[in-house]
Coordinates of C-alpha atoms and ligand atoms in Angstrom, one line a residue:
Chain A
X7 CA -3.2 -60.1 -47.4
X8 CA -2.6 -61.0 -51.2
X9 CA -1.6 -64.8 -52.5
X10 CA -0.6 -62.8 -55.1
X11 CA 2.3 -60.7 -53.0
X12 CA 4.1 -64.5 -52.9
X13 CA 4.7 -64.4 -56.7
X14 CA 6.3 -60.7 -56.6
X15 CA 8.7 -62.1 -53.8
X16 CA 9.3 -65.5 -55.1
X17 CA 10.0 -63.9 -59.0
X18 CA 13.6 -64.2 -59.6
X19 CA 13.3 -60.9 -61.4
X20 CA 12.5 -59.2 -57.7
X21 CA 15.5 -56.9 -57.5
X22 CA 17.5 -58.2 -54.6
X23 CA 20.6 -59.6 -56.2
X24 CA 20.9 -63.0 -56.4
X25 CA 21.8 -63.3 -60.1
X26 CA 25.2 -62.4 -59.0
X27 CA 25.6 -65.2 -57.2
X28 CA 25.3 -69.1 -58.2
X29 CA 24.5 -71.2 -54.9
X30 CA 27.6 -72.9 -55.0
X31 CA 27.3 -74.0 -58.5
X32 CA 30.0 -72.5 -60.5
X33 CA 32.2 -74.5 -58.1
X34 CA 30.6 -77.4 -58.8
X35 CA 30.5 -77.1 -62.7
X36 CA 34.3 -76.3 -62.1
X37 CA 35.1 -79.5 -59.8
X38 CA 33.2 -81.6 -62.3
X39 CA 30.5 -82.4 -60.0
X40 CA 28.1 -80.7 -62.7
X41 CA 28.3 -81.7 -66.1
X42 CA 24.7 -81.7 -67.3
X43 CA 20.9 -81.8 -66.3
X44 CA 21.3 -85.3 -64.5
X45 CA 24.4 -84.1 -61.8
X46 CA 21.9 -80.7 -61.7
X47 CA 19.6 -82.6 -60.5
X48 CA 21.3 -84.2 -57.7
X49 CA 23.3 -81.1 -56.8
X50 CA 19.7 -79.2 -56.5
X51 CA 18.7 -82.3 -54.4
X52 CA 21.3 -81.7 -52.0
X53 CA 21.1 -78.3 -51.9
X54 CA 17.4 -78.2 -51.1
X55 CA 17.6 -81.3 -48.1
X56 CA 20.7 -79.4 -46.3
X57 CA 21.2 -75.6 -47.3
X58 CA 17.3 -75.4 -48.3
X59 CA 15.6 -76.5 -45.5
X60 CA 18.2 -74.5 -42.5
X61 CA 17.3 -71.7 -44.9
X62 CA 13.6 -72.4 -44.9
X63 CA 13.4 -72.8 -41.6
X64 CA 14.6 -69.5 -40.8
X65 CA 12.6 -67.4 -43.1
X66 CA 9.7 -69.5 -41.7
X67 CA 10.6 -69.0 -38.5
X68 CA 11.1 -65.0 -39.1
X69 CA 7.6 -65.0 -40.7
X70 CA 6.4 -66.9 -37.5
X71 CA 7.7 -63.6 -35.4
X72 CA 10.4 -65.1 -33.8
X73 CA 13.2 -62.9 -32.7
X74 CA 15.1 -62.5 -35.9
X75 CA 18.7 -61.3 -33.9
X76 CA 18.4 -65.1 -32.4
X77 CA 17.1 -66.4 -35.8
X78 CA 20.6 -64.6 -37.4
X79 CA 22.8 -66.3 -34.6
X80 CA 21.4 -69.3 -35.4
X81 CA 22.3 -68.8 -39.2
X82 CA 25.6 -67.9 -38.2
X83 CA 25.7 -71.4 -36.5
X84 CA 24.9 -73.6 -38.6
X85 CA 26.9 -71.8 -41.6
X86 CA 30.9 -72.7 -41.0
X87 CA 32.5 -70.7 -44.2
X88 CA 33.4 -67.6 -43.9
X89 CA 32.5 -67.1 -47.4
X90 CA 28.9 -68.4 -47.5
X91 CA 28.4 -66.4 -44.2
X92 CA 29.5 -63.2 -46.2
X93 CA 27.6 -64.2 -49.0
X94 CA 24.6 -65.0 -47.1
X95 CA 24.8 -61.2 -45.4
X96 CA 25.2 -59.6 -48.6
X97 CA 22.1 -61.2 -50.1
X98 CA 20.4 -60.0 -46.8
X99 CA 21.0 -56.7 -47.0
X100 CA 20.0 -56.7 -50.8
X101 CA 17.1 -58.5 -50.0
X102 CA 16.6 -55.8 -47.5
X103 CA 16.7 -53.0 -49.3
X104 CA 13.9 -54.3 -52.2
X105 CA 11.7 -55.3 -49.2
X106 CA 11.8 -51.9 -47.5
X107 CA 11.3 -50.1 -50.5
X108 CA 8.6 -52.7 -51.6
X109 CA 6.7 -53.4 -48.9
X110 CA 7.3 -50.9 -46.1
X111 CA 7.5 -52.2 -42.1
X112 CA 8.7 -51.3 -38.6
X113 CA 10.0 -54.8 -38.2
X114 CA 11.8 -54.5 -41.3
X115 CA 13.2 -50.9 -40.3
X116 CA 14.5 -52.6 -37.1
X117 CA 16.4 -55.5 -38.4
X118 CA 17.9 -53.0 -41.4
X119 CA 19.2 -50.8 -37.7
X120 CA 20.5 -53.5 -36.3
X121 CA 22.2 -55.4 -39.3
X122 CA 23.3 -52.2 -41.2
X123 CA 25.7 -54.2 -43.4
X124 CA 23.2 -57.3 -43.8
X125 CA 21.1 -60.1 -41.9
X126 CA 21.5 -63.5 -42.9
X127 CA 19.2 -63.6 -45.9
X128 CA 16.4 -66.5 -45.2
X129 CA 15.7 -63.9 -41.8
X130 CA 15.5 -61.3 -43.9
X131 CA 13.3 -63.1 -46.5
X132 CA 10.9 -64.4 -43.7
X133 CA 10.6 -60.9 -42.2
X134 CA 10.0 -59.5 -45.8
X135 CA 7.2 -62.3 -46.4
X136 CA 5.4 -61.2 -43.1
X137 CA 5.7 -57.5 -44.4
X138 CA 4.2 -58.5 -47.4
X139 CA 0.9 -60.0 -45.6
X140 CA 2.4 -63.7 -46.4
X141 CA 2.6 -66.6 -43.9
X142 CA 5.3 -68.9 -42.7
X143 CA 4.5 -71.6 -45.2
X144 CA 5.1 -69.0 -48.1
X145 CA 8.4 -67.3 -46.9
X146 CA 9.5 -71.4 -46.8
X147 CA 8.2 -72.1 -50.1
X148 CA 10.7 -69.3 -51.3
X149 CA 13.1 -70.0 -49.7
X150 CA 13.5 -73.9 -50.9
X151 CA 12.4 -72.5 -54.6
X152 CA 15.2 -70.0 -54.3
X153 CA 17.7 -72.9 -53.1
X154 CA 17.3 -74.7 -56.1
X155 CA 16.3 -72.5 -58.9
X156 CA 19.5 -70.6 -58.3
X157 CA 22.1 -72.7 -59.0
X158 CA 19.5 -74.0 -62.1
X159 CA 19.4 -70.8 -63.8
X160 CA 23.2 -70.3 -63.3
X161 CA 24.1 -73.7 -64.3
X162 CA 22.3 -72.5 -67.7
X163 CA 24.8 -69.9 -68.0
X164 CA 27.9 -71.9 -66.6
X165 CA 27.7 -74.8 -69.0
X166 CA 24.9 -73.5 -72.2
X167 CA 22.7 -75.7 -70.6
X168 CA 19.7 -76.3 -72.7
X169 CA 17.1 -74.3 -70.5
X170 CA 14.2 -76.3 -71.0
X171 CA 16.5 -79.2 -69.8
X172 CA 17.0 -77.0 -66.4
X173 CA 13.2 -75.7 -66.2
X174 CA 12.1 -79.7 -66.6
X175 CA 14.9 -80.1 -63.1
X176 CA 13.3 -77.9 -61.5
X177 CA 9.6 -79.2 -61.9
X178 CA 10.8 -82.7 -61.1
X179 CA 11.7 -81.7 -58.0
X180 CA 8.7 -79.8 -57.1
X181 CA 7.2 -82.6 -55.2
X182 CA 10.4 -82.8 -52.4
X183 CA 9.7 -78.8 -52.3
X184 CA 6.4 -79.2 -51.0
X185 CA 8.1 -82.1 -48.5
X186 CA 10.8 -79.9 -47.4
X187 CA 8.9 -76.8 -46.9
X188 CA 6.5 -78.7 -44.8
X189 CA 9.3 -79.7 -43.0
X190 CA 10.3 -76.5 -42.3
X191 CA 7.2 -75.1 -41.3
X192 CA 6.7 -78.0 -38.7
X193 CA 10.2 -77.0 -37.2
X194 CA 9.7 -73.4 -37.2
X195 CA 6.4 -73.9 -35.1
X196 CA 8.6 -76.5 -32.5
X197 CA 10.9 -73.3 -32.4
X198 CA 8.0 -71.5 -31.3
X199 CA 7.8 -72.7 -27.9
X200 CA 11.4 -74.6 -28.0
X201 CA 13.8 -71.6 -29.3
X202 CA 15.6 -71.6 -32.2
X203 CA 18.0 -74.6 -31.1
X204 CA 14.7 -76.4 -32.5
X205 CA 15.7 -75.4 -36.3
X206 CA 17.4 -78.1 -38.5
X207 CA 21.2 -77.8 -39.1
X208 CA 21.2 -79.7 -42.2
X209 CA 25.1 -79.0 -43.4
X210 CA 26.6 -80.1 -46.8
X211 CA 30.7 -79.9 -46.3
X212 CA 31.1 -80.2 -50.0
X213 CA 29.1 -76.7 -50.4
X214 CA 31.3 -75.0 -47.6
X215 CA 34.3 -76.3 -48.8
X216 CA 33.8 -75.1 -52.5
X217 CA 32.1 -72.0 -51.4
X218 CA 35.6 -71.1 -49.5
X219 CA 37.7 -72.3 -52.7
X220 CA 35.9 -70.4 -55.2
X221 CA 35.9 -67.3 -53.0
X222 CA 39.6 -67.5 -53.6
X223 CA 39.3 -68.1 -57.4
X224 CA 41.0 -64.5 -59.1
X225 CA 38.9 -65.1 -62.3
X226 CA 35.2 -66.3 -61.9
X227 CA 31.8 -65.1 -63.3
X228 CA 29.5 -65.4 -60.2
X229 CA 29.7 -63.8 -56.4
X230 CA 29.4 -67.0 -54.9
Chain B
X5 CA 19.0 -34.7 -63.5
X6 CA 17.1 -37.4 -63.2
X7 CA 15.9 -37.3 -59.4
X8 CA 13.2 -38.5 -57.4
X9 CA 12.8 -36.0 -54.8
X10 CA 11.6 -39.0 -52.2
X11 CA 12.9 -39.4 -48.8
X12 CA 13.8 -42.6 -47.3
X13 CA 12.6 -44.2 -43.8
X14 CA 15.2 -43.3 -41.1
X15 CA 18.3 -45.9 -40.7
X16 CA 19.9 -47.3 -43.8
X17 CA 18.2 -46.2 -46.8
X18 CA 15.5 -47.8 -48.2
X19 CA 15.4 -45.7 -51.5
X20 CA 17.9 -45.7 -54.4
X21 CA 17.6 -42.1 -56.3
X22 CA 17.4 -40.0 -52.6
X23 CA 19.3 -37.1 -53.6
X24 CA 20.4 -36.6 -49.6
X25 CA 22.0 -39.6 -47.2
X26 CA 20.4 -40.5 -44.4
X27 CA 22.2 -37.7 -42.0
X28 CA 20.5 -35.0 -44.2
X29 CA 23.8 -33.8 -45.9
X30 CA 23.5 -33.9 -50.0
X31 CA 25.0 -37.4 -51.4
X32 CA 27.6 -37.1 -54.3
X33 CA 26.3 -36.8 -57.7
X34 CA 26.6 -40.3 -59.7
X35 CA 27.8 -40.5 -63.3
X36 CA 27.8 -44.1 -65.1
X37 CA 30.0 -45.1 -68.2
X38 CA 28.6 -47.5 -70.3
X39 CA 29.2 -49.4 -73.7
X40 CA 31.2 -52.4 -76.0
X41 CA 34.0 -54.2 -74.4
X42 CA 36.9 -52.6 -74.9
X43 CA 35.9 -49.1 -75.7
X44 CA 37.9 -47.1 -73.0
X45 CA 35.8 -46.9 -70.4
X46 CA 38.5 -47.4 -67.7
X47 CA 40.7 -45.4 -69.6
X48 CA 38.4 -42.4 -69.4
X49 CA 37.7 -42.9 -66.0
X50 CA 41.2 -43.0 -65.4
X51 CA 41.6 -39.9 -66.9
X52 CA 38.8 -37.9 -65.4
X53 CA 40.4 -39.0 -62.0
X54 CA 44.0 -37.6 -62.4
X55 CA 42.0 -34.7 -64.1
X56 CA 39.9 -33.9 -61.2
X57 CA 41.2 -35.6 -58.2
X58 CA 42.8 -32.5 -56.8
X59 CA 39.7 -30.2 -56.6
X60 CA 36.8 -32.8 -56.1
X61 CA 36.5 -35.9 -53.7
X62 CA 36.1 -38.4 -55.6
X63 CA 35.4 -42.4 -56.5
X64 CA 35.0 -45.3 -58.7
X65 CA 33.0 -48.4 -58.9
X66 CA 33.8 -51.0 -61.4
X67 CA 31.4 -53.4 -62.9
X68 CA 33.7 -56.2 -64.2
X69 CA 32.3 -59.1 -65.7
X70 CA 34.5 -61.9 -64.4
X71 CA 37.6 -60.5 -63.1
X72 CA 38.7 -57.4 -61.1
X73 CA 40.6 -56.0 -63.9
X74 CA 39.4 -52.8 -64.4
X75 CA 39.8 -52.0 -60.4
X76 CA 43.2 -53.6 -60.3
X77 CA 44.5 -51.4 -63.3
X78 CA 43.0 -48.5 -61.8
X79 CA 44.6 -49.3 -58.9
X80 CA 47.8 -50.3 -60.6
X81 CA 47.7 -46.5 -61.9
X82 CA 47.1 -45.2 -58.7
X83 CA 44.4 -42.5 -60.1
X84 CA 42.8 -42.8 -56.5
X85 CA 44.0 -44.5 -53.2
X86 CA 42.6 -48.2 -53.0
X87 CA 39.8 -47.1 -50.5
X88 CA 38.1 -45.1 -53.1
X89 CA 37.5 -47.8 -55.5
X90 CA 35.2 -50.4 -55.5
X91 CA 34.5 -53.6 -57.1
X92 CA 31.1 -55.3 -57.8
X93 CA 30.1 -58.8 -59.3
X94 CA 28.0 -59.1 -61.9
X95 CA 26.8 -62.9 -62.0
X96 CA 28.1 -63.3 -65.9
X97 CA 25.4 -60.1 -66.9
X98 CA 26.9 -56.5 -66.2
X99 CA 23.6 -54.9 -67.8
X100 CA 21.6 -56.6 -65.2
X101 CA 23.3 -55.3 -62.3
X102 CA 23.2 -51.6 -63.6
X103 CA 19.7 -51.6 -64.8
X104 CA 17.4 -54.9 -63.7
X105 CA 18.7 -55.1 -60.1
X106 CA 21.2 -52.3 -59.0
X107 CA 21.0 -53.1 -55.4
X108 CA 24.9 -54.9 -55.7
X109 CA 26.1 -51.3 -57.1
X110 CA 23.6 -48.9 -54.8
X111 CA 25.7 -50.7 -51.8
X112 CA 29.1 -50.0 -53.4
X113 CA 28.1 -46.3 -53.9
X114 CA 26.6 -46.0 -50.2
X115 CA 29.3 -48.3 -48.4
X116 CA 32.2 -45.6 -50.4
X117 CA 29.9 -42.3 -49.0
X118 CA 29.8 -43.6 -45.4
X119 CA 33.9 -44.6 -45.2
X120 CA 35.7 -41.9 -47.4
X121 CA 32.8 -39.4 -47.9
X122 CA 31.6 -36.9 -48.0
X123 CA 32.5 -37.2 -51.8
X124 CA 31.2 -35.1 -54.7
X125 CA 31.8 -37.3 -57.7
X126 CA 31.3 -41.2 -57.6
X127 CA 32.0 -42.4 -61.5
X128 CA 30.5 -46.3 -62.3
X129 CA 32.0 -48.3 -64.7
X130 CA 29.7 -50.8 -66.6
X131 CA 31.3 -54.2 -67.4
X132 CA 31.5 -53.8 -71.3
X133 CA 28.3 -55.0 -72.7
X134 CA 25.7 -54.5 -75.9
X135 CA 24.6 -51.5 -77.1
X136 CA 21.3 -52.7 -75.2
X137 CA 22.8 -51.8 -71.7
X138 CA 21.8 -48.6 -70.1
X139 CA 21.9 -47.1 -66.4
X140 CA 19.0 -47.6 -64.6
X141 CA 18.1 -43.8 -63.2
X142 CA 17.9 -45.7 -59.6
X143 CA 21.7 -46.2 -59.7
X144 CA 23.3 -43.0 -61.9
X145 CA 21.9 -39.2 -61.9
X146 CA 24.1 -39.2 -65.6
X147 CA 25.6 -41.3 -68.0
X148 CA 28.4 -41.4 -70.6
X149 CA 28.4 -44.1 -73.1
X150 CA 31.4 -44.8 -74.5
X151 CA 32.3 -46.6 -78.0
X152 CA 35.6 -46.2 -80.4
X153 CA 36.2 -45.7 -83.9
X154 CA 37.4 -49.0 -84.3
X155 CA 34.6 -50.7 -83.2
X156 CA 32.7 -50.4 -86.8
X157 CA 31.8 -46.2 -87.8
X158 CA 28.5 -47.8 -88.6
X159 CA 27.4 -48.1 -84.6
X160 CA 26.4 -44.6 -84.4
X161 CA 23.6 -45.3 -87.2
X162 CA 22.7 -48.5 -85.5
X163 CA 21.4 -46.5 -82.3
X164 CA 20.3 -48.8 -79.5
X165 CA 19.4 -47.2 -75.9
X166 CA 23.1 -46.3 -75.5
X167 CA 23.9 -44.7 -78.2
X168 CA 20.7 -42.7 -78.7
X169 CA 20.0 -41.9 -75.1
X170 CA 23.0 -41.6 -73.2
X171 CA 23.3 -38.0 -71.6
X172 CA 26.7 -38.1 -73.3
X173 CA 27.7 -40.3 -75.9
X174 CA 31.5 -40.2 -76.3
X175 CA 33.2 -41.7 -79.8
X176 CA 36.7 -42.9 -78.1
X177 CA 40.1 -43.5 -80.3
X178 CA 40.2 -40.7 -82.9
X179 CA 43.5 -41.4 -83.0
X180 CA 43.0 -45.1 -85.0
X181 CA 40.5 -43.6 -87.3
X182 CA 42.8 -43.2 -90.4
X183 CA 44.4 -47.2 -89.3
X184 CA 41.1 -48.8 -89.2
X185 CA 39.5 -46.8 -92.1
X186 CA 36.6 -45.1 -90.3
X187 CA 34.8 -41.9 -91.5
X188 CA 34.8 -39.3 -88.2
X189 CA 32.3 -37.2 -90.8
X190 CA 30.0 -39.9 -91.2
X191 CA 30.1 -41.0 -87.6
X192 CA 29.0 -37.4 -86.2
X193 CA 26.3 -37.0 -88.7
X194 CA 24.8 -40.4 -87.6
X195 CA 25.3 -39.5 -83.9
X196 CA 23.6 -36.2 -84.6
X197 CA 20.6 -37.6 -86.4
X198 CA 19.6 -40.5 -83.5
X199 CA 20.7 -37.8 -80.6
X200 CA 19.2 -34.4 -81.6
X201 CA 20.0 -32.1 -79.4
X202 CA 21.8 -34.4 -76.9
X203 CA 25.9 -33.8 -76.9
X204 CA 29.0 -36.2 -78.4
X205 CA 31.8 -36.0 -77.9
X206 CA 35.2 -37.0 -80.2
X207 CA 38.5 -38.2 -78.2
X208 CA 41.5 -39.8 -78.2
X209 CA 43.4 -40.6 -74.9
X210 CA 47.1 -41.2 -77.0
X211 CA 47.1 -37.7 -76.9
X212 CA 50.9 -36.2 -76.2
X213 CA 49.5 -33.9 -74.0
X214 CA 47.0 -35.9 -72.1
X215 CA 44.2 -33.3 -71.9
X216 CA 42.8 -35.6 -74.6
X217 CA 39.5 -36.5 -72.1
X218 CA 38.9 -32.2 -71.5
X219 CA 35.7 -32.5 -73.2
X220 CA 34.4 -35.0 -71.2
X221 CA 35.7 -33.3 -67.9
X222 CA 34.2 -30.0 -69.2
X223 CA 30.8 -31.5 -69.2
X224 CA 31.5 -33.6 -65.5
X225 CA 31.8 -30.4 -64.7
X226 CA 28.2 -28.7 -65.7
X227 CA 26.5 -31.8 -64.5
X228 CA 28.3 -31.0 -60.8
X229 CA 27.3 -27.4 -61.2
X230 CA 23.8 -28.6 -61.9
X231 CA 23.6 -31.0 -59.3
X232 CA 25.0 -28.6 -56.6
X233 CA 22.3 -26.0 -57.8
Ligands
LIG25 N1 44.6 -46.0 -79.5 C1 43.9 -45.7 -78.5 N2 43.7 -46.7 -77.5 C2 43.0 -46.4 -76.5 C3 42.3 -45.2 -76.3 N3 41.6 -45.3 -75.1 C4 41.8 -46.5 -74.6 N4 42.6 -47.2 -75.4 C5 43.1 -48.6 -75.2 O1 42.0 -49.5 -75.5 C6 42.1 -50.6 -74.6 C7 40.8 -50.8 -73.9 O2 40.6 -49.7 -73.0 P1 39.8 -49.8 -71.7 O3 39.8 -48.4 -71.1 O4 40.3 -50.9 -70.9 O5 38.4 -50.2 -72.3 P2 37.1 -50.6 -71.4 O6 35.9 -50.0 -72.2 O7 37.2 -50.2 -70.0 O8 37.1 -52.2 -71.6 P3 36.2 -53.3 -70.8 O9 36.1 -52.7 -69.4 O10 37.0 -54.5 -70.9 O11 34.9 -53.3 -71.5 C8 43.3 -50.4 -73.7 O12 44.4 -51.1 -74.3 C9 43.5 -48.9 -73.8 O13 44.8 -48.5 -73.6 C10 42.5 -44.2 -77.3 O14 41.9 -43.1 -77.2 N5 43.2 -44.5 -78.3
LIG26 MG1 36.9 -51.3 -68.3

């Protein structure tokens, strides 16, 4: 195994698609609920204590070897819109495709047969970290990163944020990363022995509900 | 051709420039059209459909950049039935999705092969971008980039990655030429001397008898003939 393999999957340059999308975001800068680096902040905060840890928890769960067709009901559960579900398989099966071609696996094969139009993507993620020789800790510490840096890096694009302004967000939340990922670790290892009932279901309405109005939105620069 | 004669895994595939789909039959040849907003990308596409719908199977992706305007005109036109054209998002950067991560654009092409294939010809639109943006030889086997006269006659000598390397650079709106005070002359020896060899093409789509795009179709076609080899 390589440390290093965490930084390839964790890059946001690693070609599986989420650039296109802005985490909920653009709907946010719309309703007014982003207006700067301070209401960045506390979206990010949000994001990472509900979406961030369900989705850490998965992919930590995934990298643990737990069945990832029970880990993708699960996601299914605890995501109510429509939208975000769609979203959420679209990424996976992007996701997929760069960790197949990138780090090659049976387990990854499988899941790709079974989901041919897309796993949730923190299963997929989880499964890709365990391809790459990573461990459940790592595929959490993605996927919290990715809940976060996300809607940072689109915000920058949304609004002209000053990009230092959303880089200094980012590393001011660093230390409720390292909480949350814990957190998700500890709950992946309960859903070990407990199933995956055992997995938070964190939920933030105001994400769901702006994820299904801007899915509706005819003119709007990101996916979701 | 730019090919990568590599096979993927079985199941959904795993590698972008396979030159056959997973059930071993040959996948259709893809052509992108790039360049500045505005050029007539759309409209070319539109006119190498009507042009050669009735002999090939064919269809589109679109690459719009914040609304589905190019697939709702093309569908407004009806140049192909809706099922054959595809929109992608591009997350506010259109070169990124053809070049830095094409995985948003390889399902489009993949998803249109496995519910109206088999096709032969699946043409990509670029969302209008820089003279910067190019096809990433993962996504497109060919690609056209497409500017206008009225864009400034001064492009072609300004090159870029489009303009110089494009397996077909096409020069769009003849027609405004004499209206916007650009020199055609000037434009082809500057296209000449950053392309070499490499072919251009002159058009304008306000031709009367709407074969103005028969250049481009002619050289679709050697690139199909090539591809089929
Ligand atoms: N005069 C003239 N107008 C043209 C020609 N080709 C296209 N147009 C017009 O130019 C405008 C832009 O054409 P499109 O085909 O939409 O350009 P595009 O490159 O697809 O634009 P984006 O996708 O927005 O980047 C439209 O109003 C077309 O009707 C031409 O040869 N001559
Ligand atoms: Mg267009």
């Amino acid at each position: 195994m390589s440390r290093a393999a965490l930084l390839v999957l964790a890059d946001g340059r690693f070609p599986a698609g989420g650039h296109a999308h802005s985490g909920g975001a653009e709907a946010a800068v719309k309703a007014g609920r982003i207006t700067g680096a301070g209401s960045l902040e506390e979206f990010c905060r949000g994001r990472l204590h509900t979406t961030g840890l369900v989705s850490a928890s998965l992919a930590a769960g995934a990298a643990l070897g737990l069945d990832p067709v029970e880990l993708d009901g699960a996601a299914d559960a605890r995501t109510p819109s429509p939208a975000l579900r769609v979203a959420a398989r679209k990424l996976g099966r992007q996701l997929m495709r760069a960790a197949r071609a990138t780090w090659p696996s049976p387990e990854l094969d499988a899941l790709a047969q079974e989901f041919p139009k897309g796993a949730h993507q923190p299963v997929v993620l989880g499964l890709a970290a365990r391809a790459a020789g990573l461990g459940a800790e790592d595929a959490a510490y993605c996927a919290v990163y990715e809940s976060v840096s996300g809607p940072a890096s689109a915000t920058v694009r949304l609004l002209s944020l000053d990009p230092f302004d959303a880089t200094g967000v980012l590393a001011r939340l660093t230390p409720e990363l390292d909480r949350v990922a814990r957190q998700a670790v500890e709950a992946a290892r309960c859903a070990v022995g407990g199933g995956v009932a055992a997995l938070p279901a964190a939920s933030a309405p105001l994400l769901e509900i702006g994820a299904e109005a801007h899915a509706a939105w005819a003119v709007r620069l990101f996916a979701s | 051709m730019h090919l990568d004669h590599h096979h993927s895994h079985d199941g959904a595939a795993a590698v972008s420039a396979d030159a056959h789909r997973p059930d071993g039959r040959r996948r259709a040849l893809r052509i992108g059209l790039g360049g500045p907003v505005g050029s007539g990308k759309t409209a070319t596409v539109a006119a190498l459909c009507r042009a050669l719908r009735d002999e090939l199977a064919l269809a589109v992706v679109t690459n719009d950049i914040y609304t589905r305007e190019d697939a709702e005109f093309l569908l407004r036109e009806a140049v192909l039935p809706p099922e054959r054209i595809t929109a992608v998002e591009t997350g506010a950067c259109p070169h990124t999705a053809i070049r830095d991560d094409i995985s948003a654009n390889l399902e489009a092409v993949e998803d249109l092969e496995d519910e109206v294939g088999p096709l032969d010809l699946i043409l990509v639109e670029s969302g209008g971008d820089n003279l910067t943006a190019t096809f990433s030889k993962g996504l497109v086997d060919a690609q056209i980039f497409v500017i206008d006269v009225a864009g400034g006659d001064d492009i072609p000598r300004k090159g870029g990655p489009g303009v110089t390397t494009a397996d077909l650079l096409v020069v769009n709106k003849t027609d405004l030429a004499p209206h916007v005070g650009s020199d055609l002359g000037r434009m082809a020896a500057d296209a000449k001397a950053q392309r070499a060899e490499l072919p251009v093409v002159f058009q304008s789509l306000r031709a009367e008898d709407g074969d103005g795009v028969k250049d481009v179709v002619a050289w679709v076609r050697e690139q199909l003939t090539a591809w089929a080899a």
